[in-house]
Each structure stands twice: as structure tokens, then as C-alpha cells.
Amino acid sequence: MGRNALVTGASSGIGLALSERLASDGYHVVLCARRAESLREVHRRITSKGGSASVEVMDVADVERSVRRIREIDRSLPGGLDLIIANAGVGERKGHVSYAWEAIADACHVNFTGAAATLTAVLPEMTSRGHGHIVGISSLASFGPLPKSAAYCAAKAGLSMLLECLRLDVMDSGVKVTSVHVGFVKTPMTEQSRHPMPQIMSAEYAADYIVKELAKGPATIDFPQPLAAVTWAAGRLPRGVRDLVQRGLKRVR
Ligand SMILES: NC(=O)c1ccc[n+]([C@@H]2O[C@H](COP(=O)([O-])OP(=O)(O)OC[C@H]3O[C@@H](n4cnc5c(N)ncnc54)[C@H](OP(=O)(O)O)[C@@H]3O)[C@@H](O)[C@H]2O)c1
């Protein structure tokens, strides 16, 4: 029986690269996102190389509909879904004060609520089957506060904590749970960013690294080093020291 993966945010960036990488490893990949034409293009790229994929137009912020659809997909595939990657994500919406609700709403709805729904939609079914893997694409931004990124940092920190807790709940069931803390990746999301992005990598490199590490079933994947270690340590500095550093960062963000 083939293996089945579902990837949200498969129309662009890291999700697109992950989908192509998984398809080349023999997975049937369910490509989820809102832009149908972009998904169809990813589908064409995968099938032209002999891979298997299907297109699912889905807005993960529409949680009831997404959960219903993921359950239907799980039932329709032979053996069900083996791997679910909640990758769909957005930054803060521009054109508003960074701490206004209008700026932060999308990141809350998509990066946390949408991801939580995606990850848990068929988790009970996976535990009944005694296997499966759920993966959240979080961020090094979850390791500590950053200026002008309240919703992004909070949603990603919430996602990482959700995954840590879910891992405890299902740890003896045969289902694996992984939180991926990624640094800077060249994608449409970072295209407009003007602040320094140390150790920025291509989406293909990031996807290749993630898929190789996922095979080991780790609780977390934190990369690239040393940025991950430095960010983790910075998030644990005494608040007074951290505030000094953040004031500097606020000027360049
Ligand atoms: N790039 C980085 O430096 C970086 C660093 C750390 C973590 N990450 C995380 O990596 C993930 C992928 O980001 P990326 O850099 O690859 O960005 P991207 O190229 O902008 O891709 C974002 C993807 O999410 C999808 N998406 C957005 N809102 C959605 C919704 N409501 N429903 C379904 N799909 C939705 C988009 O598709 P549609 O527009 O077609 O819906 C797109 O496929 C995100 O969770 C991001 O937070 C990125």
C-alpha cells in the first residue's frame, strides 16, 4: 500500500518544495491551499516527473469545512493519511498598525487555529490505526518575542506548545508528532522583508532537510544551526537585557 501525505500551503514556498520532495519519495500528496491554479501547476510538476498528487482547494481558516474535508480525504485513501503537514501560514497583514487586530487577525486564524484543526482533524483515526505522523511548520520566531510580530510569534509559539502537548497525549499510540522550527527561507513570505535574514536558505534546501529529519520521527527539528541555538538562547535572556536587544531590532524591522 502506498503512503499518503497531506500538505497545507502547497501552492508556494516551503509547502510546494515539501510536496515535490515527498512525491519524489513515493508519497501520494494531497496538495491543499486556496489558489487552485497554483495548486494545479504544482500537480502538473509532480505528475510530469512520475509522482502522484491530488489538488484540494482549502482555506484552513475555515476550520469546520477543512476538518470535514480532511476526514473525507482520510476515509477515501487506501490506508488513510500517513503524514499531515500543517504548513499554511501568513505574516502580519501590512497597512495597519502592527499591534492592531486588523494586522494580526490572519496570523491568528491561519497559523494557529487553522494549523490546530489540520493537525487534529484525523488524529483519533491515526491513533486507532496505530500509526501516522503529524507535523507543524513552526518557526524560530516561536523561541522568544520579536518586535512588530506579536501574532506571528504568539501563533507559532502556540503551535509549538500544541504539538508538544499532543505528543504527550499520543506518545504510546504509534503516532509521531514533530514541531519544525525553521529559520529564514527564501519564499514569497520573505520577499518583501528588508531586515537582515542570517543563514537564509532556499525552500528546496529547507524541504530536503525537513523530510530527511522527519524519517527519524523527532519531537522537534530546529534549523539552521547556529541560528537556532542563538535564537533559543536569546529568548531566555533576562528581560532587561532582552529589551535592550529588541529596541535595536525594532529599528530595523
Ligand atoms: N519563509 C520563512 O522564512 C519562514 C520561516 C519560518 C517559518 N515559516 C513558515 O513556513 C510556512 C510556509 O511559509 P512560506 O515561507 O513558504 O510562505 P509562502 O510562500 O507565502 O506560502 C504560504 C502558503 O500558505 C498558504 N496559505 C496561506 N493562507 C492560507 C489559508 N488560509 N488556507 C490555506 N492555505 C493558506 C498559501 O497558499 P494560498 O495563498 O494559495 O492559500 C501558500 O501556499 C508558514 O507557516 C511560515 O510561517 C516560513
PDB file of N, CA, C and O and ligand atoms in Angstrom, residues 8-15 32-36 38-39 58-62 86-90 110-111 137-140 152 156 181-190 197 200, ligand 1:
ATOM      1  N   THR A   8      -0.604  21.360   3.741  1.00  0.00           N
ATOM      2  CA  THR A   8      -1.310  22.627   3.541  1.00  0.00           C
ATOM      3  C   THR A   8      -0.296  23.697   3.135  1.00  0.00           C
ATOM      4  O   THR A   8       0.882  23.612   3.485  1.00  0.00           O
ATOM      5  N   GLY A   9      -0.782  24.682   2.387  1.00  0.00           N
ATOM      6  CA  GLY A   9       0.139  25.710   1.888  1.00  0.00           C
ATOM      7  C   GLY A   9       1.044  25.137   0.816  1.00  0.00           C
ATOM      8  O   GLY A   9       2.211  25.527   0.706  1.00  0.00           O
ATOM      9  N   ALA A  10       0.486  24.226   0.008  1.00  0.00           N
ATOM     10  CA  ALA A  10       1.301  23.519  -1.001  1.00  0.00           C
ATOM     11  C   ALA A  10       1.447  24.316  -2.297  1.00  0.00           C
ATOM     12  O   ALA A  10       2.113  23.865  -3.217  1.00  0.00           O
ATOM     13  N   SER A  11       0.831  25.517  -2.360  1.00  0.00           N
ATOM     14  CA  SER A  11       0.848  26.260  -3.625  1.00  0.00           C
ATOM     15  C   SER A  11       2.100  27.106  -3.784  1.00  0.00           C
ATOM     16  O   SER A  11       2.301  27.700  -4.841  1.00  0.00           O
ATOM     17  N   SER A  12       2.943  27.180  -2.747  1.00  0.00           N
ATOM     18  CA  SER A  12       4.053  28.134  -2.805  1.00  0.00           C
ATOM     19  C   SER A  12       5.122  27.789  -1.762  1.00  0.00           C
ATOM     20  O   SER A  12       4.857  27.038  -0.813  1.00  0.00           O
ATOM     21  N   GLY A  13       6.319  28.302  -1.971  1.00  0.00           N
ATOM     22  CA  GLY A  13       7.374  28.290  -0.941  1.00  0.00           C
ATOM     23  C   GLY A  13       7.710  26.923  -0.360  1.00  0.00           C
ATOM     24  O   GLY A  13       7.913  25.939  -1.092  1.00  0.00           O
ATOM     25  N   ILE A  14       7.766  26.850   0.951  1.00  0.00           N
ATOM     26  CA  ILE A  14       8.206  25.634   1.651  1.00  0.00           C
ATOM     27  C   ILE A  14       7.230  24.481   1.392  1.00  0.00           C
ATOM     28  O   ILE A  14       7.636  23.338   1.187  1.00  0.00           O
ATOM     29  N   GLY A  15       5.919  24.779   1.383  1.00  0.00           N
ATOM     30  CA  GLY A  15       4.913  23.728   1.183  1.00  0.00           C
ATOM     31  C   GLY A  15       5.017  23.106  -0.198  1.00  0.00           C
ATOM     32  O   GLY A  15       4.880  21.889  -0.351  1.00  0.00           O
ATOM     33  N   CYS A  32      -2.933  21.092  -0.619  1.00  0.00           N
ATOM     34  CA  CYS A  32      -4.008  21.969  -0.116  1.00  0.00           C
ATOM     35  C   CYS A  32      -3.557  23.431  -0.072  1.00  0.00           C
ATOM     36  O   CYS A  32      -2.445  23.728   0.390  1.00  0.00           O
ATOM     37  N   ALA A  33      -4.405  24.322  -0.507  1.00  0.00           N
ATOM     38  CA  ALA A  33      -4.207  25.775  -0.383  1.00  0.00           C
ATOM     39  C   ALA A  33      -5.440  26.440  -0.984  1.00  0.00           C
ATOM     40  O   ALA A  33      -6.371  25.742  -1.414  1.00  0.00           O
ATOM     41  N   ARG A  34      -5.445  27.784  -1.035  1.00  0.00           N
ATOM     42  CA  ARG A  34      -6.620  28.470  -1.587  1.00  0.00           C
ATOM     43  C   ARG A  34      -6.524  28.680  -3.087  1.00  0.00           C
ATOM     44  O   ARG A  34      -7.519  28.669  -3.777  1.00  0.00           O
ATOM     45  N   ARG A  35      -5.318  28.867  -3.634  1.00  0.00           N
ATOM     46  CA  ARG A  35      -5.188  29.219  -5.058  1.00  0.00           C
ATOM     47  C   ARG A  35      -5.174  27.961  -5.927  1.00  0.00           C
ATOM     48  O   ARG A  35      -4.154  27.259  -6.003  1.00  0.00           O
ATOM     49  N   ALA A  36      -6.325  27.725  -6.572  1.00  0.00           N
ATOM     50  CA  ALA A  36      -6.493  26.491  -7.354  1.00  0.00           C
ATOM     51  C   ALA A  36      -5.489  26.394  -8.490  1.00  0.00           C
ATOM     52  O   ALA A  36      -4.891  25.338  -8.710  1.00  0.00           O
ATOM     53  N   SER A  38      -2.506  27.711  -8.898  1.00  0.00           N
ATOM     54  CA  SER A  38      -1.135  27.430  -8.426  1.00  0.00           C
ATOM     55  C   SER A  38      -1.020  25.966  -8.017  1.00  0.00           C
ATOM     56  O   SER A  38      -0.005  25.315  -8.287  1.00  0.00           O
ATOM     57  N   LEU A  39      -2.061  25.444  -7.375  1.00  0.00           N
ATOM     58  CA  LEU A  39      -2.030  24.024  -6.971  1.00  0.00           C
ATOM     59  C   LEU A  39      -1.990  23.124  -8.199  1.00  0.00           C
ATOM     60  O   LEU A  39      -1.276  22.116  -8.216  1.00  0.00           O
ATOM     61  N   MET A  58      -8.538  24.599  -0.358  1.00  0.00           N
ATOM     62  CA  MET A  58      -8.928  24.629   1.053  1.00  0.00           C
ATOM     63  C   MET A  58      -8.440  25.916   1.718  1.00  0.00           C
ATOM     64  O   MET A  58      -7.280  26.302   1.539  1.00  0.00           O
ATOM     65  N   ASP A  59      -9.326  26.564   2.448  1.00  0.00           N
ATOM     66  CA  ASP A  59      -8.928  27.695   3.288  1.00  0.00           C
ATOM     67  C   ASP A  59      -8.863  27.162   4.720  1.00  0.00           C
ATOM     68  O   ASP A  59      -9.901  26.896   5.327  1.00  0.00           O
ATOM     69  N   VAL A  60      -7.662  27.010   5.262  1.00  0.00           N
ATOM     70  CA  VAL A  60      -7.547  26.371   6.585  1.00  0.00           C
ATOM     71  C   VAL A  60      -8.186  27.210   7.695  1.00  0.00           C
ATOM     72  O   VAL A  60      -8.489  26.693   8.767  1.00  0.00           O
ATOM     73  N   ALA A  61      -8.388  28.518   7.404  1.00  0.00           N
ATOM     74  CA  ALA A  61      -9.042  29.362   8.413  1.00  0.00           C
ATOM     75  C   ALA A  61     -10.535  29.048   8.513  1.00  0.00           C
ATOM     76  O   ALA A  61     -11.183  29.384   9.505  1.00  0.00           O
ATOM     77  N   ASP A  62     -11.064  28.406   7.490  1.00  0.00           N
ATOM     78  CA  ASP A  62     -12.457  27.928   7.529  1.00  0.00           C
ATOM     79  C   ASP A  62     -12.398  26.531   8.160  1.00  0.00           C
ATOM     80  O   ASP A  62     -12.450  25.508   7.481  1.00  0.00           O
ATOM     81  N   ALA A  86       1.022  20.597   8.599  1.00  0.00           N
ATOM     82  CA  ALA A  86       0.345  21.899   8.695  1.00  0.00           C
ATOM     83  C   ALA A  86       1.403  22.964   8.441  1.00  0.00           C
ATOM     84  O   ALA A  86       2.167  23.334   9.348  1.00  0.00           O
ATOM     85  N   ASN A  87       1.447  23.400   7.192  1.00  0.00           N
ATOM     86  CA  ASN A  87       2.488  24.349   6.760  1.00  0.00           C
ATOM     87  C   ASN A  87       1.895  25.713   6.394  1.00  0.00           C
ATOM     88  O   ASN A  87       2.595  26.719   6.443  1.00  0.00           O
ATOM     89  N   ALA A  88       0.608  25.760   6.025  1.00  0.00           N
ATOM     90  CA  ALA A  88      -0.006  27.028   5.593  1.00  0.00           C
ATOM     91  C   ALA A  88       0.245  28.100   6.641  1.00  0.00           C
ATOM     92  O   ALA A  88       0.056  27.871   7.836  1.00  0.00           O
ATOM     93  N   GLY A  89       0.680  29.261   6.182  1.00  0.00           N
ATOM     94  CA  GLY A  89       0.949  30.329   7.143  1.00  0.00           C
ATOM     95  C   GLY A  89       1.008  31.679   6.460  1.00  0.00           C
ATOM     96  O   GLY A  89       1.215  31.776   5.251  1.00  0.00           O
ATOM     97  N   VAL A  90       0.816  32.720   7.255  1.00  0.00           N
ATOM     98  CA  VAL A  90       0.893  34.101   6.759  1.00  0.00           C
ATOM     99  C   VAL A  90       1.666  34.946   7.767  1.00  0.00           C
ATOM    100  O   VAL A  90       1.755  34.589   8.950  1.00  0.00           O
ATOM    101  N   VAL A 110      -4.970  31.625  10.734  1.00  0.00           N
ATOM    102  CA  VAL A 110      -4.321  30.649   9.838  1.00  0.00           C
ATOM    103  C   VAL A 110      -3.217  29.886  10.578  1.00  0.00           C
ATOM    104  O   VAL A 110      -3.197  28.660  10.592  1.00  0.00           O
ATOM    105  N   ASN A 111      -2.287  30.634  11.208  1.00  0.00           N
ATOM    106  CA  ASN A 111      -1.068  29.995  11.737  1.00  0.00           C
ATOM    107  C   ASN A 111      -1.334  29.179  12.995  1.00  0.00           C
ATOM    108  O   ASN A 111      -0.608  28.222  13.268  1.00  0.00           O
ATOM    109  N   ILE A 137       4.685  23.209  10.825  1.00  0.00           N
ATOM    110  CA  ILE A 137       5.810  24.078  10.440  1.00  0.00           C
ATOM    111  C   ILE A 137       5.707  25.341  11.288  1.00  0.00           C
ATOM    112  O   ILE A 137       4.957  26.269  10.999  1.00  0.00           O
ATOM    113  N   SER A 138       6.453  25.322  12.384  1.00  0.00           N
ATOM    114  CA  SER A 138       6.521  26.472  13.274  1.00  0.00           C
ATOM    115  C   SER A 138       7.703  27.337  12.809  1.00  0.00           C
ATOM    116  O   SER A 138       8.008  27.366  11.611  1.00  0.00           O
ATOM    117  N   SER A 139       8.359  27.989  13.729  1.00  0.00           N
ATOM    118  CA  SER A 139       9.403  28.935  13.320  1.00  0.00           C
ATOM    119  C   SER A 139      10.342  29.182  14.492  1.00  0.00           C
ATOM    120  O   SER A 139       9.950  29.031  15.667  1.00  0.00           O
ATOM    121  N   LEU A 140      11.564  29.615  14.191  1.00  0.00           N
ATOM    122  CA  LEU A 140      12.462  30.049  15.268  1.00  0.00           C
ATOM    123  C   LEU A 140      11.852  31.260  15.985  1.00  0.00           C
ATOM    124  O   LEU A 140      12.207  31.550  17.120  1.00  0.00           O
ATOM    125  N   TYR A 152       2.462  36.680  14.885  1.00  0.00           N
ATOM    126  CA  TYR A 152       3.282  35.619  14.285  1.00  0.00           C
ATOM    127  C   TYR A 152       3.997  34.830  15.387  1.00  0.00           C
ATOM    128  O   TYR A 152       3.924  33.598  15.427  1.00  0.00           O
ATOM    129  N   LYS A 156       2.947  30.974  16.433  1.00  0.00           N
ATOM    130  CA  LYS A 156       3.942  29.905  16.260  1.00  0.00           C
ATOM    131  C   LYS A 156       4.312  29.287  17.612  1.00  0.00           C
ATOM    132  O   LYS A 156       4.508  28.069  17.700  1.00  0.00           O
ATOM    133  N   HIS A 181      11.012  23.979  13.697  1.00  0.00           N
ATOM    134  CA  HIS A 181      11.362  25.384  13.939  1.00  0.00           C
ATOM    135  C   HIS A 181      12.376  25.813  12.881  1.00  0.00           C
ATOM    136  O   HIS A 181      13.544  25.464  12.957  1.00  0.00           O
ATOM    137  N   VAL A 182      11.853  26.548  11.909  1.00  0.00           N
ATOM    138  CA  VAL A 182      12.654  26.919  10.735  1.00  0.00           C
ATOM    139  C   VAL A 182      13.180  28.336  10.884  1.00  0.00           C
ATOM    140  O   VAL A 182      12.484  29.216  11.405  1.00  0.00           O
ATOM    141  N   GLY A 183      14.390  28.578  10.353  1.00  0.00           N
ATOM    142  CA  GLY A 183      14.925  29.946  10.266  1.00  0.00           C
ATOM    143  C   GLY A 183      14.407  30.618   9.004  1.00  0.00           C
ATOM    144  O   GLY A 183      13.297  30.341   8.554  1.00  0.00           O
ATOM    145  N   PHE A 184      15.228  31.484   8.405  1.00  0.00           N
ATOM    146  CA  PHE A 184      14.775  32.243   7.230  1.00  0.00           C
ATOM    147  C   PHE A 184      14.869  31.407   5.949  1.00  0.00           C
ATOM    148  O   PHE A 184      15.883  30.765   5.700  1.00  0.00           O
ATOM    149  N   VAL A 185      13.782  31.451   5.181  1.00  0.00           N
ATOM    150  CA  VAL A 185      13.730  30.709   3.915  1.00  0.00           C
ATOM    151  C   VAL A 185      13.291  31.679   2.818  1.00  0.00           C
ATOM    152  O   VAL A 185      12.387  32.499   3.037  1.00  0.00           O
ATOM    153  N   LYS A 186      13.954  31.592   1.650  1.00  0.00           N
ATOM    154  CA  LYS A 186      13.609  32.470   0.507  1.00  0.00           C
ATOM    155  C   LYS A 186      12.296  32.004  -0.094  1.00  0.00           C
ATOM    156  O   LYS A 186      12.246  30.991  -0.801  1.00  0.00           O
ATOM    157  N   THR A 187      11.216  32.715   0.186  1.00  0.00           N
ATOM    158  CA  THR A 187       9.889  32.385  -0.341  1.00  0.00           C
ATOM    159  C   THR A 187       9.138  33.704  -0.551  1.00  0.00           C
ATOM    160  O   THR A 187       9.605  34.764  -0.109  1.00  0.00           O
ATOM    161  N   PRO A 188       7.952  33.670  -1.151  1.00  0.00           N
ATOM    162  CA  PRO A 188       7.178  34.916  -1.267  1.00  0.00           C
ATOM    163  C   PRO A 188       6.961  35.604   0.093  1.00  0.00           C
ATOM    164  O   PRO A 188       6.860  36.824   0.156  1.00  0.00           O
ATOM    165  N   MET A 189       6.940  34.813   1.183  1.00  0.00           N
ATOM    166  CA  MET A 189       6.715  35.425   2.503  1.00  0.00           C
ATOM    167  C   MET A 189       7.849  36.357   2.916  1.00  0.00           C
ATOM    168  O   MET A 189       7.630  37.371   3.558  1.00  0.00           O
ATOM    169  N   THR A 190       9.071  36.025   2.539  1.00  0.00           N
ATOM    170  CA  THR A 190      10.225  36.829   2.975  1.00  0.00           C
ATOM    171  C   THR A 190      10.690  37.812   1.895  1.00  0.00           C
ATOM    172  O   THR A 190      11.595  38.609   2.138  1.00  0.00           O
ATOM    173  N   MET A 197      18.476  38.786   7.331  1.00  0.00           N
ATOM    174  CA  MET A 197      17.965  37.411   7.458  1.00  0.00           C
ATOM    175  C   MET A 197      19.155  36.448   7.419  1.00  0.00           C
ATOM    176  O   MET A 197      19.456  35.854   6.371  1.00  0.00           O
ATOM    177  N   ILE A 200      19.882  32.630   5.534  1.00  0.00           N
ATOM    178  CA  ILE A 200      18.687  32.356   4.727  1.00  0.00           C
ATOM    179  C   ILE A 200      18.987  31.213   3.732  1.00  0.00           C
ATOM    180  O   ILE A 200      20.087  31.111   3.206  1.00  0.00           O
TER     181      ILE A 200
HETATM  182  N1  LIG B   1       9.860  31.820   4.844  1.00  0.00           N
HETATM  183  C1  LIG B   1      10.377  31.807   6.049  1.00  0.00           C
HETATM  184  O1  LIG B   1      11.437  32.438   6.305  1.00  0.00           O
HETATM  185  C2  LIG B   1       9.727  31.015   7.150  1.00  0.00           C
HETATM  186  C3  LIG B   1      10.431  30.863   8.355  1.00  0.00           C
HETATM  187  C4  LIG B   1       9.868  30.112   9.373  1.00  0.00           C
HETATM  188  C5  LIG B   1       8.625  29.549   9.198  1.00  0.00           C
HETATM  189  N2  LIG B   1       7.959  29.716   8.040  1.00  0.00           N
HETATM  190  C6  LIG B   1       6.635  29.106   7.912  1.00  0.00           C
HETATM  191  O2  LIG B   1       6.628  28.240   6.807  1.00  0.00           O
HETATM  192  C7  LIG B   1       5.290  28.142   6.307  1.00  0.00           C
HETATM  193  C8  LIG B   1       5.307  28.362   4.798  1.00  0.00           C
HETATM  194  O3  LIG B   1       5.700  29.694   4.550  1.00  0.00           O
HETATM  195  P1  LIG B   1       6.426  30.154   3.211  1.00  0.00           P
HETATM  196  O4  LIG B   1       7.612  30.938   3.617  1.00  0.00           O
HETATM  197  O5  LIG B   1       6.587  29.013   2.298  1.00  0.00           O
HETATM  198  O6  LIG B   1       5.360  31.215   2.681  1.00  0.00           O
HETATM  199  P2  LIG B   1       4.560  31.362   1.306  1.00  0.00           P
HETATM  200  O7  LIG B   1       5.443  31.055   0.138  1.00  0.00           O
HETATM  201  O8  LIG B   1       3.899  32.678   1.403  1.00  0.00           O
HETATM  202  O9  LIG B   1       3.487  30.193   1.394  1.00  0.00           O
HETATM  203  C9  LIG B   1       2.415  30.229   2.284  1.00  0.00           C
HETATM  204  C10 LIG B   1       1.462  29.129   1.880  1.00  0.00           C
HETATM  205  O10 LIG B   1       0.364  29.110   2.803  1.00  0.00           O
HETATM  206  C11 LIG B   1      -0.834  29.089   2.060  1.00  0.00           C
HETATM  207  N3  LIG B   1      -1.921  29.712   2.817  1.00  0.00           N
HETATM  208  C12 LIG B   1      -1.952  30.950   3.347  1.00  0.00           C
HETATM  209  N4  LIG B   1      -3.130  31.170   3.940  1.00  0.00           N
HETATM  210  C13 LIG B   1      -3.862  30.040   3.763  1.00  0.00           C
HETATM  211  C14 LIG B   1      -5.167  29.652   4.141  1.00  0.00           C
HETATM  212  N5  LIG B   1      -5.986  30.484   4.820  1.00  0.00           N
HETATM  213  N6  LIG B   1      -5.603  28.412   3.800  1.00  0.00           N
HETATM  214  C15 LIG B   1      -4.800  27.563   3.118  1.00  0.00           C
HETATM  215  N7  LIG B   1      -3.539  27.880   2.741  1.00  0.00           N
HETATM  216  C16 LIG B   1      -3.089  29.107   3.055  1.00  0.00           C
HETATM  217  C17 LIG B   1      -0.526  29.828   0.759  1.00  0.00           C
HETATM  218  O11 LIG B   1      -1.383  29.385  -0.281  1.00  0.00           O
HETATM  219  P3  LIG B   1      -2.655  30.183  -0.870  1.00  0.00           P
HETATM  220  O12 LIG B   1      -2.323  31.627  -0.855  1.00  0.00           O
HETATM  221  O13 LIG B   1      -2.803  29.578  -2.226  1.00  0.00           O
HETATM  222  O14 LIG B   1      -3.776  29.813   0.042  1.00  0.00           O
HETATM  223  C18 LIG B   1       0.874  29.331   0.489  1.00  0.00           C
HETATM  224  O15 LIG B   1       0.843  28.094  -0.191  1.00  0.00           O
HETATM  225  C19 LIG B   1       4.465  29.171   7.059  1.00  0.00           C
HETATM  226  O16 LIG B   1       3.747  28.558   8.106  1.00  0.00           O
HETATM  227  C20 LIG B   1       5.527  30.099   7.635  1.00  0.00           C
HETATM  228  O17 LIG B   1       5.071  30.750   8.796  1.00  0.00           O
HETATM  229  C21 LIG B   1       8.474  30.444   6.999  1.00  0.00           C
END
